[in-house]
Coordinates of C-alpha atoms in Angstrom, one line a residue:
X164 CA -16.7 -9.9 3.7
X165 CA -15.0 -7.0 2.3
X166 CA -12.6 -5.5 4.4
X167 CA -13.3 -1.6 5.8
X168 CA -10.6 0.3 6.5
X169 CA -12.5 3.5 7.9
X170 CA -12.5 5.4 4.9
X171 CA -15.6 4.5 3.1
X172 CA -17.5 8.1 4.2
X173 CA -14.8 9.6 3.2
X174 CA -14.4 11.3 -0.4
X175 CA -14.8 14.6 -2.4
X176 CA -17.1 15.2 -5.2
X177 CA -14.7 16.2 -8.7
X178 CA -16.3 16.8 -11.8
X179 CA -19.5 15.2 -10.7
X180 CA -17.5 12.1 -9.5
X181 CA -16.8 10.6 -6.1
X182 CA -13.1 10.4 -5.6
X183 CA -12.1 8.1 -2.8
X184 CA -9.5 9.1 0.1
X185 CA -6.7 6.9 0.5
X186 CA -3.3 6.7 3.4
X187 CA -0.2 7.5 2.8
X188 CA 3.0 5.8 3.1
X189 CA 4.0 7.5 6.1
X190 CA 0.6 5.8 7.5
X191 CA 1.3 2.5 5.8
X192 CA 5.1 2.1 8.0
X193 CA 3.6 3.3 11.2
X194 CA 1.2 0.7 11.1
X195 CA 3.5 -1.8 10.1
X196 CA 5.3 -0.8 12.8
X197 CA 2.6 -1.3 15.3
X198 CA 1.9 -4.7 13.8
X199 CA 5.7 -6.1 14.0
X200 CA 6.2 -4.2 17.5
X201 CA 2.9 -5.6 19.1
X202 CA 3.9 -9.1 17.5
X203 CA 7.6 -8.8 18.8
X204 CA 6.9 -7.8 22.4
X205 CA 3.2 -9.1 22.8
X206 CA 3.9 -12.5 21.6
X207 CA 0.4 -13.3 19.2
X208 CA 0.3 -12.9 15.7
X209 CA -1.9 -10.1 14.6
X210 CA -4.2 -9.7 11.0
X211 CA -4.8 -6.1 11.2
X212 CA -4.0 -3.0 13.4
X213 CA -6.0 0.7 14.4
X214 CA -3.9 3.6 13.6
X215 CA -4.9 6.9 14.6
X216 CA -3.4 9.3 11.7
X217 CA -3.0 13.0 12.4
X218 CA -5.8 14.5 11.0
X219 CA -8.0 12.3 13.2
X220 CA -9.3 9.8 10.6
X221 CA -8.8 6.4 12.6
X222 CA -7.6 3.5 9.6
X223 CA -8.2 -0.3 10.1
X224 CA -5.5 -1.6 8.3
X225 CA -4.6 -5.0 7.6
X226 CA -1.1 -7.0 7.7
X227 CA 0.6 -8.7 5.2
X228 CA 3.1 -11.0 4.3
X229 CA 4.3 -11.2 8.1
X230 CA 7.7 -13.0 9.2
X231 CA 8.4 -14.2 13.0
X232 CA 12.2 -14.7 14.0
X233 CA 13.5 -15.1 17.6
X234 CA 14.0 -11.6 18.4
X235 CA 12.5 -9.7 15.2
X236 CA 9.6 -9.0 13.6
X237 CA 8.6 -7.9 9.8
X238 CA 5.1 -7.3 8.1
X239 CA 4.0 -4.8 5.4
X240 CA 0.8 -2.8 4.9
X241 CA -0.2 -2.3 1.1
X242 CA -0.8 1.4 0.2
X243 CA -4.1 2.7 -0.8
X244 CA -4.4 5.8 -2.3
X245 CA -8.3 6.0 -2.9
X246 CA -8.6 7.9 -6.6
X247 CA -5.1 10.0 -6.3
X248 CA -3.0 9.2 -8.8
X249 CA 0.0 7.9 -6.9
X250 CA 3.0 6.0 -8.4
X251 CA 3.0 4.5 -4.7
X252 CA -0.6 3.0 -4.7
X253 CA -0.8 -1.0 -4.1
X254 CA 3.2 -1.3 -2.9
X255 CA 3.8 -3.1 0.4
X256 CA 5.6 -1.0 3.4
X257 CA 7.3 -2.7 5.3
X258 CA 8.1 -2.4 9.0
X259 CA 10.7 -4.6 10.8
X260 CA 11.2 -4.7 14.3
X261 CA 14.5 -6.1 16.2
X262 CA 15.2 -6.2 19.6
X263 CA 18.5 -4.6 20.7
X264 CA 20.5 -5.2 23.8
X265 CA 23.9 -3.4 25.1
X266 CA 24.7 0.4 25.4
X267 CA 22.2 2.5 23.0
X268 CA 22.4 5.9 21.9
X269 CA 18.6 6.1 21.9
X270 CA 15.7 3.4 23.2
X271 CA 14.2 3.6 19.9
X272 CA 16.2 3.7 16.4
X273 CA 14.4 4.3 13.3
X274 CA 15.8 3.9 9.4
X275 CA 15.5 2.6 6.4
X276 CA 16.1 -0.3 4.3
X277 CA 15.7 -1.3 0.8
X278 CA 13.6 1.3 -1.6
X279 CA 13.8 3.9 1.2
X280 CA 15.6 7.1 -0.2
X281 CA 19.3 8.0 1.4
X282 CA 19.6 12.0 1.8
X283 CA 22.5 13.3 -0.7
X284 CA 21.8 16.6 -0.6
X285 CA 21.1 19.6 2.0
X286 CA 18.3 21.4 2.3
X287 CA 15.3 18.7 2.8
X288 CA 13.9 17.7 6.6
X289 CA 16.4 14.8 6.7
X290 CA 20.7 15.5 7.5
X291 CA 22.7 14.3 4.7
X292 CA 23.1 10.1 5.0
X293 CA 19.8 9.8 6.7
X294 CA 16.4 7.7 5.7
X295 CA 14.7 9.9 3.6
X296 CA 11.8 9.3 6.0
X297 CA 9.5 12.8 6.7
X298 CA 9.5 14.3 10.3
X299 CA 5.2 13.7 10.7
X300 CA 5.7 9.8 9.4
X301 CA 8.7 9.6 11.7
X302 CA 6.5 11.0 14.6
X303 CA 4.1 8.8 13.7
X304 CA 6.2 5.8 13.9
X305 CA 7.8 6.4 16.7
X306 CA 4.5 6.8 18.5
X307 CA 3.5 3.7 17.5
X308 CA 6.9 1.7 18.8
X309 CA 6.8 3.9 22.2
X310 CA 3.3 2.9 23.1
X311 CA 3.8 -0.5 22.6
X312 CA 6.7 -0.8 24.7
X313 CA 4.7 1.2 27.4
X314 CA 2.3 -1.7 26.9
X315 CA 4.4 -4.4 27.6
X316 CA 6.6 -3.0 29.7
X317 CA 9.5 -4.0 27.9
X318 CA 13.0 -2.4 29.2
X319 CA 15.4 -3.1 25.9
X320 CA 16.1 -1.1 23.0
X321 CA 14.3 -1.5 19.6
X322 CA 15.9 -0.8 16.1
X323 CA 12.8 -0.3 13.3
X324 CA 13.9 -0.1 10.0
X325 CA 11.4 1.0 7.2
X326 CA 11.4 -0.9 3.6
X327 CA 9.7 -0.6 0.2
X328 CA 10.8 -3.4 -2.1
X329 CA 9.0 -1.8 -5.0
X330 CA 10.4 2.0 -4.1
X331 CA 13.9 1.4 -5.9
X332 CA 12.3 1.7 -9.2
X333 CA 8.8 3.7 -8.1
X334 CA 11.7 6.8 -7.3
X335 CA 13.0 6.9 -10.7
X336 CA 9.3 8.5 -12.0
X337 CA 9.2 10.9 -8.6
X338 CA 11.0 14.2 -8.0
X339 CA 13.3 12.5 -5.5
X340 CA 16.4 12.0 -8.2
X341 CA 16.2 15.5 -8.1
X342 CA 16.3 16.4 -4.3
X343 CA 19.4 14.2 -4.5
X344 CA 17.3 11.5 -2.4
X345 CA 18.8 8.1 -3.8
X346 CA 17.9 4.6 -4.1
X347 CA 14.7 4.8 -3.0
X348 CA 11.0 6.9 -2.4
X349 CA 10.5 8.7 0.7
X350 CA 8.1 8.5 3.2
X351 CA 5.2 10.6 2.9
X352 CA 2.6 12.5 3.9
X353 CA 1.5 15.2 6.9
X354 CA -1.9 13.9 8.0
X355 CA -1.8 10.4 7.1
X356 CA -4.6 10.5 4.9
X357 CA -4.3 11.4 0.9
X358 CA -6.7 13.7 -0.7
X359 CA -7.3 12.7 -4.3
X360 CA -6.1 14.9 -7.2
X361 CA -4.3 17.1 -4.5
X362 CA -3.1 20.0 -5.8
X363 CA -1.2 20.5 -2.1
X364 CA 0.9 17.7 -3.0
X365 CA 2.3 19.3 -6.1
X366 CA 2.7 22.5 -4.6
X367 CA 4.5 21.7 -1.7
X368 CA 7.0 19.3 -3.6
X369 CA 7.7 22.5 -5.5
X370 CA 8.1 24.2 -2.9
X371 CA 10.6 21.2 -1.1
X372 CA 13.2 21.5 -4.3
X373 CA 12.7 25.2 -4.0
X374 CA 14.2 25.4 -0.7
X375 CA 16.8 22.8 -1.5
X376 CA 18.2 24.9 -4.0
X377 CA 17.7 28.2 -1.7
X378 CA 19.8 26.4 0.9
X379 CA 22.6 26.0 -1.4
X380 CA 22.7 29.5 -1.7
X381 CA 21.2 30.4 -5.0
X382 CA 19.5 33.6 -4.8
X383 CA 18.3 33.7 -8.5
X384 CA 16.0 30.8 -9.4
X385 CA 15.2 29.4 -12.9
X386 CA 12.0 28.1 -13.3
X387 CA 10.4 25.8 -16.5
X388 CA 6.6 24.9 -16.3
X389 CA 7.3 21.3 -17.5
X390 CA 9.4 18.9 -20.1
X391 CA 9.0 21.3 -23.5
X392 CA 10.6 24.6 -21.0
X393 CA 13.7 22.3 -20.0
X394 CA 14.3 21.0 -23.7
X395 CA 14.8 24.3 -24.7
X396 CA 16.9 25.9 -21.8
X397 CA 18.9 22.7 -22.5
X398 CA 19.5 22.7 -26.1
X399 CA 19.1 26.4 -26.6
X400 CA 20.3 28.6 -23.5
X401 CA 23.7 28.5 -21.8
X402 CA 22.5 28.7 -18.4
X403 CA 22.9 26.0 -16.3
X404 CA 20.2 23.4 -16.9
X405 CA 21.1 21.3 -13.6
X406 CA 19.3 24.1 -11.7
X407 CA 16.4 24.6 -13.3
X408 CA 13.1 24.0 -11.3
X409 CA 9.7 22.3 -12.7
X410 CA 6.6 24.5 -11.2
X411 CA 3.9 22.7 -13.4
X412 CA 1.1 25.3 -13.8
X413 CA 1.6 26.8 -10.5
X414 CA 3.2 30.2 -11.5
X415 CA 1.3 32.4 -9.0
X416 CA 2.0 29.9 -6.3
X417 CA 5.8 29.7 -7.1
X418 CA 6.3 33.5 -6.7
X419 CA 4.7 33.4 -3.6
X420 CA 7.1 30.5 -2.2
X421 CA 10.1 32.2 -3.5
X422 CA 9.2 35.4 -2.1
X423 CA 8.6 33.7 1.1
X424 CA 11.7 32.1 1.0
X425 CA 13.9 35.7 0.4
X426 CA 14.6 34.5 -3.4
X427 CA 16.0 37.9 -5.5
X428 CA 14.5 36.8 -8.9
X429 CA 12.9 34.3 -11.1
X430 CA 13.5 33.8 -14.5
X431 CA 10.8 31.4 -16.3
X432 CA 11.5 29.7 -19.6
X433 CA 7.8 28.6 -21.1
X434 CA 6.2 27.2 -24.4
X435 CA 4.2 29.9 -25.4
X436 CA 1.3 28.0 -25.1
X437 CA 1.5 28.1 -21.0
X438 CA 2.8 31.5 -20.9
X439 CA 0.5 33.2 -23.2
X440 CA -2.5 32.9 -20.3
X441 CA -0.1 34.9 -17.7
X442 CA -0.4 37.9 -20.4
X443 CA -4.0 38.0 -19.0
X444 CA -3.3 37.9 -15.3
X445 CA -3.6 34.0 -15.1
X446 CA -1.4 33.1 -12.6
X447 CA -2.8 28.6 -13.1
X448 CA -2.2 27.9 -16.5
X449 CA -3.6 24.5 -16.4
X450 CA -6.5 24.2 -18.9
X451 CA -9.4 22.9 -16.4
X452 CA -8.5 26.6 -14.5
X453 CA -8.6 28.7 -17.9
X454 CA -8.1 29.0 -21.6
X455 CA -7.6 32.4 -22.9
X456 CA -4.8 31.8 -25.8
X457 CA -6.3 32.4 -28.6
X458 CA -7.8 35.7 -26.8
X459 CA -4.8 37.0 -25.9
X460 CA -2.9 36.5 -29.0
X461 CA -5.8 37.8 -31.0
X462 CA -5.8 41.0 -28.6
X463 CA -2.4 41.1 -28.5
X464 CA -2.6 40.9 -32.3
X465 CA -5.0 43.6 -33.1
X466 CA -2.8 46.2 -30.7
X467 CA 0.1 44.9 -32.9
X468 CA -1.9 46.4 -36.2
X469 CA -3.7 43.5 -37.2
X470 CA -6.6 43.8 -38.8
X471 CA -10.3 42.2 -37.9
X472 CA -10.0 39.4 -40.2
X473 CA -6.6 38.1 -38.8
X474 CA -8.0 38.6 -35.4
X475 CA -10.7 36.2 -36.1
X476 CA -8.4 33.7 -37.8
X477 CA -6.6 33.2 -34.6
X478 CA -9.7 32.4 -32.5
X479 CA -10.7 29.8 -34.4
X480 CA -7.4 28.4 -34.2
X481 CA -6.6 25.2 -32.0
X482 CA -3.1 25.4 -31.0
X483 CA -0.7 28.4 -30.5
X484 CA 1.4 27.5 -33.7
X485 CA -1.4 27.4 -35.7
X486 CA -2.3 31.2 -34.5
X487 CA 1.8 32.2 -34.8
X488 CA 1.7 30.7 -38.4
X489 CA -1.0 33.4 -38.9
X490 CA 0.7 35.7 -37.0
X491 CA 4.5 34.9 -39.5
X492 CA 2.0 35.0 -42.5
X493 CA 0.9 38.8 -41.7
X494 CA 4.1 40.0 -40.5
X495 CA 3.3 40.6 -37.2
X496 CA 5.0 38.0 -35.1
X497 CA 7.2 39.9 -33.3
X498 CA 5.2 43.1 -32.7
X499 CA 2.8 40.9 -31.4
X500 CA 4.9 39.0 -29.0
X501 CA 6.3 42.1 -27.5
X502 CA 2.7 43.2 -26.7
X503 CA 2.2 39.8 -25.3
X504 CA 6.2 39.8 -23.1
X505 CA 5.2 42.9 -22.2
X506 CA 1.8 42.4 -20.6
X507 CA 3.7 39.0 -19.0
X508 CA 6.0 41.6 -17.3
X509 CA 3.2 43.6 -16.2
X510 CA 1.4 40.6 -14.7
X511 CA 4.6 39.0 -13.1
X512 CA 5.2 42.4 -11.2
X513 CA 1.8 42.4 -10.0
X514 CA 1.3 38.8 -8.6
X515 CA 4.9 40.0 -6.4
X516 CA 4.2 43.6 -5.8
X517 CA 7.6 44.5 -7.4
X518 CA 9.3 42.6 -4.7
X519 CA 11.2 40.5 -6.6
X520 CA 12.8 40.6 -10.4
X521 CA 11.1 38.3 -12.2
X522 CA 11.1 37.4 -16.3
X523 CA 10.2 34.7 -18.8
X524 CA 11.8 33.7 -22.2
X525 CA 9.0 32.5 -24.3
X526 CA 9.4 30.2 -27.1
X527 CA 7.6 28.0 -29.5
X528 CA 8.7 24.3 -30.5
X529 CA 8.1 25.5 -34.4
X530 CA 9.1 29.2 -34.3
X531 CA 11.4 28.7 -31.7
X532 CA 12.7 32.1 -29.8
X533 CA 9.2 34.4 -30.0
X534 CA 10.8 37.0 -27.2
X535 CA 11.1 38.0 -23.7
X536 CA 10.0 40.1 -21.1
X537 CA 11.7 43.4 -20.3
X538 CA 13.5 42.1 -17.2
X539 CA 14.2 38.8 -18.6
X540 CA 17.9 40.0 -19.8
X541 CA 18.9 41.6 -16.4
X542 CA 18.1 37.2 -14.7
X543 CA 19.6 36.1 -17.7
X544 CA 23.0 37.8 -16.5
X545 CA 22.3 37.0 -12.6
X546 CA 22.1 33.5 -13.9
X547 CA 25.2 33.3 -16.3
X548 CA 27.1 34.3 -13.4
X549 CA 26.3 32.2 -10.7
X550 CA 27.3 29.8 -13.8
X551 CA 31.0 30.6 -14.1

């Protein structure tokens, strides 16, 4: 009989598909806990264990790979993360729970082992040496290990240390390198429960490096949407690369956060092809959201002088190069990208209200430089100082 874990109602409907929910990891070590901590104090070996998660989905979760010493306890929950893409899903979590006597500085210790990040770097939820272990999962576990010693009445000290065998290598693909988290993943996850395809989830891991590099003090932020944005700032800018901060597609939501977050100015450095769509006020350049290149370049094209013929070339066009080979052809590439920085600018300024500077450098992986927007020079100098 299959087992249920007590998310099989539970899903969302995406492009006419039911995607499944899945747990996070934060989920997986507080039930791991509960199994090694019940197993520790209560004496009886356990297959599963109920874990309430916060947003009041309760899991049925089973135990694996469990180990029983005098005074310690270990077992691991596998991670599910229904139809999310997660580097994380199938990986065991492991919880172990020792007993400790003599003076403690607190009835319950919680860390991490093996494949658990260490904090390098200020700025995230954790102090500097700590677990890299998020405050709801901590919460969670600690919950866990406090109601089972209510349970059995048990008057010692416990240490629990979380471990991921898997998460030494899972880490290198995540964001935490970045956040200066080493030698492991973290532990995840605010309501227990993954969403799948969650755009939150991006977002808010922008938004965690964004604040780690506010917190070291820089008031100018430099922003690439992805891998093609930081290949050129790194071979073609002299600004310091080290800083710059992936936002994906999320441009309208990154100006938000940094605004939030008393950030002066943003400068972004995009492949045309992302940064064309903010010329028309579109603030989610991912292509399920919108696709307006060729439009605006054709626009952009015919206020640059070009004629109807031209303009038509472009739309049926497939990628930007192919439309700013057209563009070199007729002579219009760079009157055309100013009408296209320009509008950028004027969108930019909108999404903020003006409250912040903001620019982009825009650039093509065949035509290389194409231009910038009219307050891209004044970031440009904000940045170069901070630099030296």
């Amino acid at each position: 009989m299959e087992h249920k874990t007590g998310l099989e109602d539970y899903y969302v409907i995406k492009n006419q598909k039911k995607m499944r929910f899945g747990y996070t990891t934060g989920s997986c070590a507080a039930a791991a806990c509960k199994g090694a901590v019940t197993m520790l104090l209560g004496g009886q070996r356990l297959s599963q264990v109920d874990l309430m998660t916060p947003k009041g989905i309760l899991l049925h979760l089973l135990l694996e790979d469990i180990k029983i010493e005098e005074n310690a306890v270990s077992c691991a929950v596998r991670k599910d993360a229904g139809d999310d893409p997660d580097t994380t899903n199938g990986i065991l979590v492991y919880a172990r729970a020792e007993k400790m006597t003599g003076p403690l500085s607190a009835k319950i210790v919680i860390d991490g082992g093996i494949g658990v990040g260490r904090v390098t770097k200020a700025g995230l939820s954790q102090k500097i040496g700590e677990a890299a272990i998020n405050p709801v999962p901590k919460a969670m576990i600690l919950r866990e290990a406090e109601e089972a010693l209510d349970k059995y009445d048990y008057e010692g000290g416990l240490k629990i240390v979380i471990s991921v065998p898997e998460g030494v290598e899972i880490a290198k693909k995540t964001f935490n390198p970045r956040l200066g988290i080493q030698g492991g993943i973290s532990i995840l996850g605010t309501s227990g429960i993954v969403e799948p395809m969650s755009e939150k989830a991006l977002i808010e891991s922008i938004r965690v490096e964004m604040k780690q590099h506010v917190s070291q003090g820089e008031e100018y932020l430099l922003i690439t949407p992805g891998n093609y944005g930081a290949e050129y700032l790194r071979e073609h800018m002299s600004l310091p690369f080290e800083k710059n901060i992936k936002c994906s597609n999320y441009v309208g939501e990154t100006i938000d956060m940094a605004i939030d977050m008393g950030v002066k100015g943003i400068l972004f450095v995009s492949h045309i092809g992302k940064f064309v769509k903010v010329a028309a006020g579109i603030m989610n350049t991912h292509s399920h959201n919108a696709d307006a290149r060729m439009e605006v370049l054709a626009s952009n094209a015919i206020r640059a002088g070009a004629g109807l013929s031209c303009a038509k070339s472009i739309l049926e066009c497939n990628t930007t190069d192919e439309a700013l080979e057209i563009l070199s052809l007729e002579g219009l590439l760079k009157e055309t990208m100013q009408e296209i920085t320009n509008r950028i600018q004027f969108y930019l300024n909108h999404r903020s209200y003006e409250q912040i500077l903001l620019g982009a450098v825009i650039f093509s992986n065949v035509q290389g430089y194409l231009g910038q927007t009219p307050d891209a020079a004044k970031l440009i100098d904000k940045l170069s100082v901070n630099r030296r």
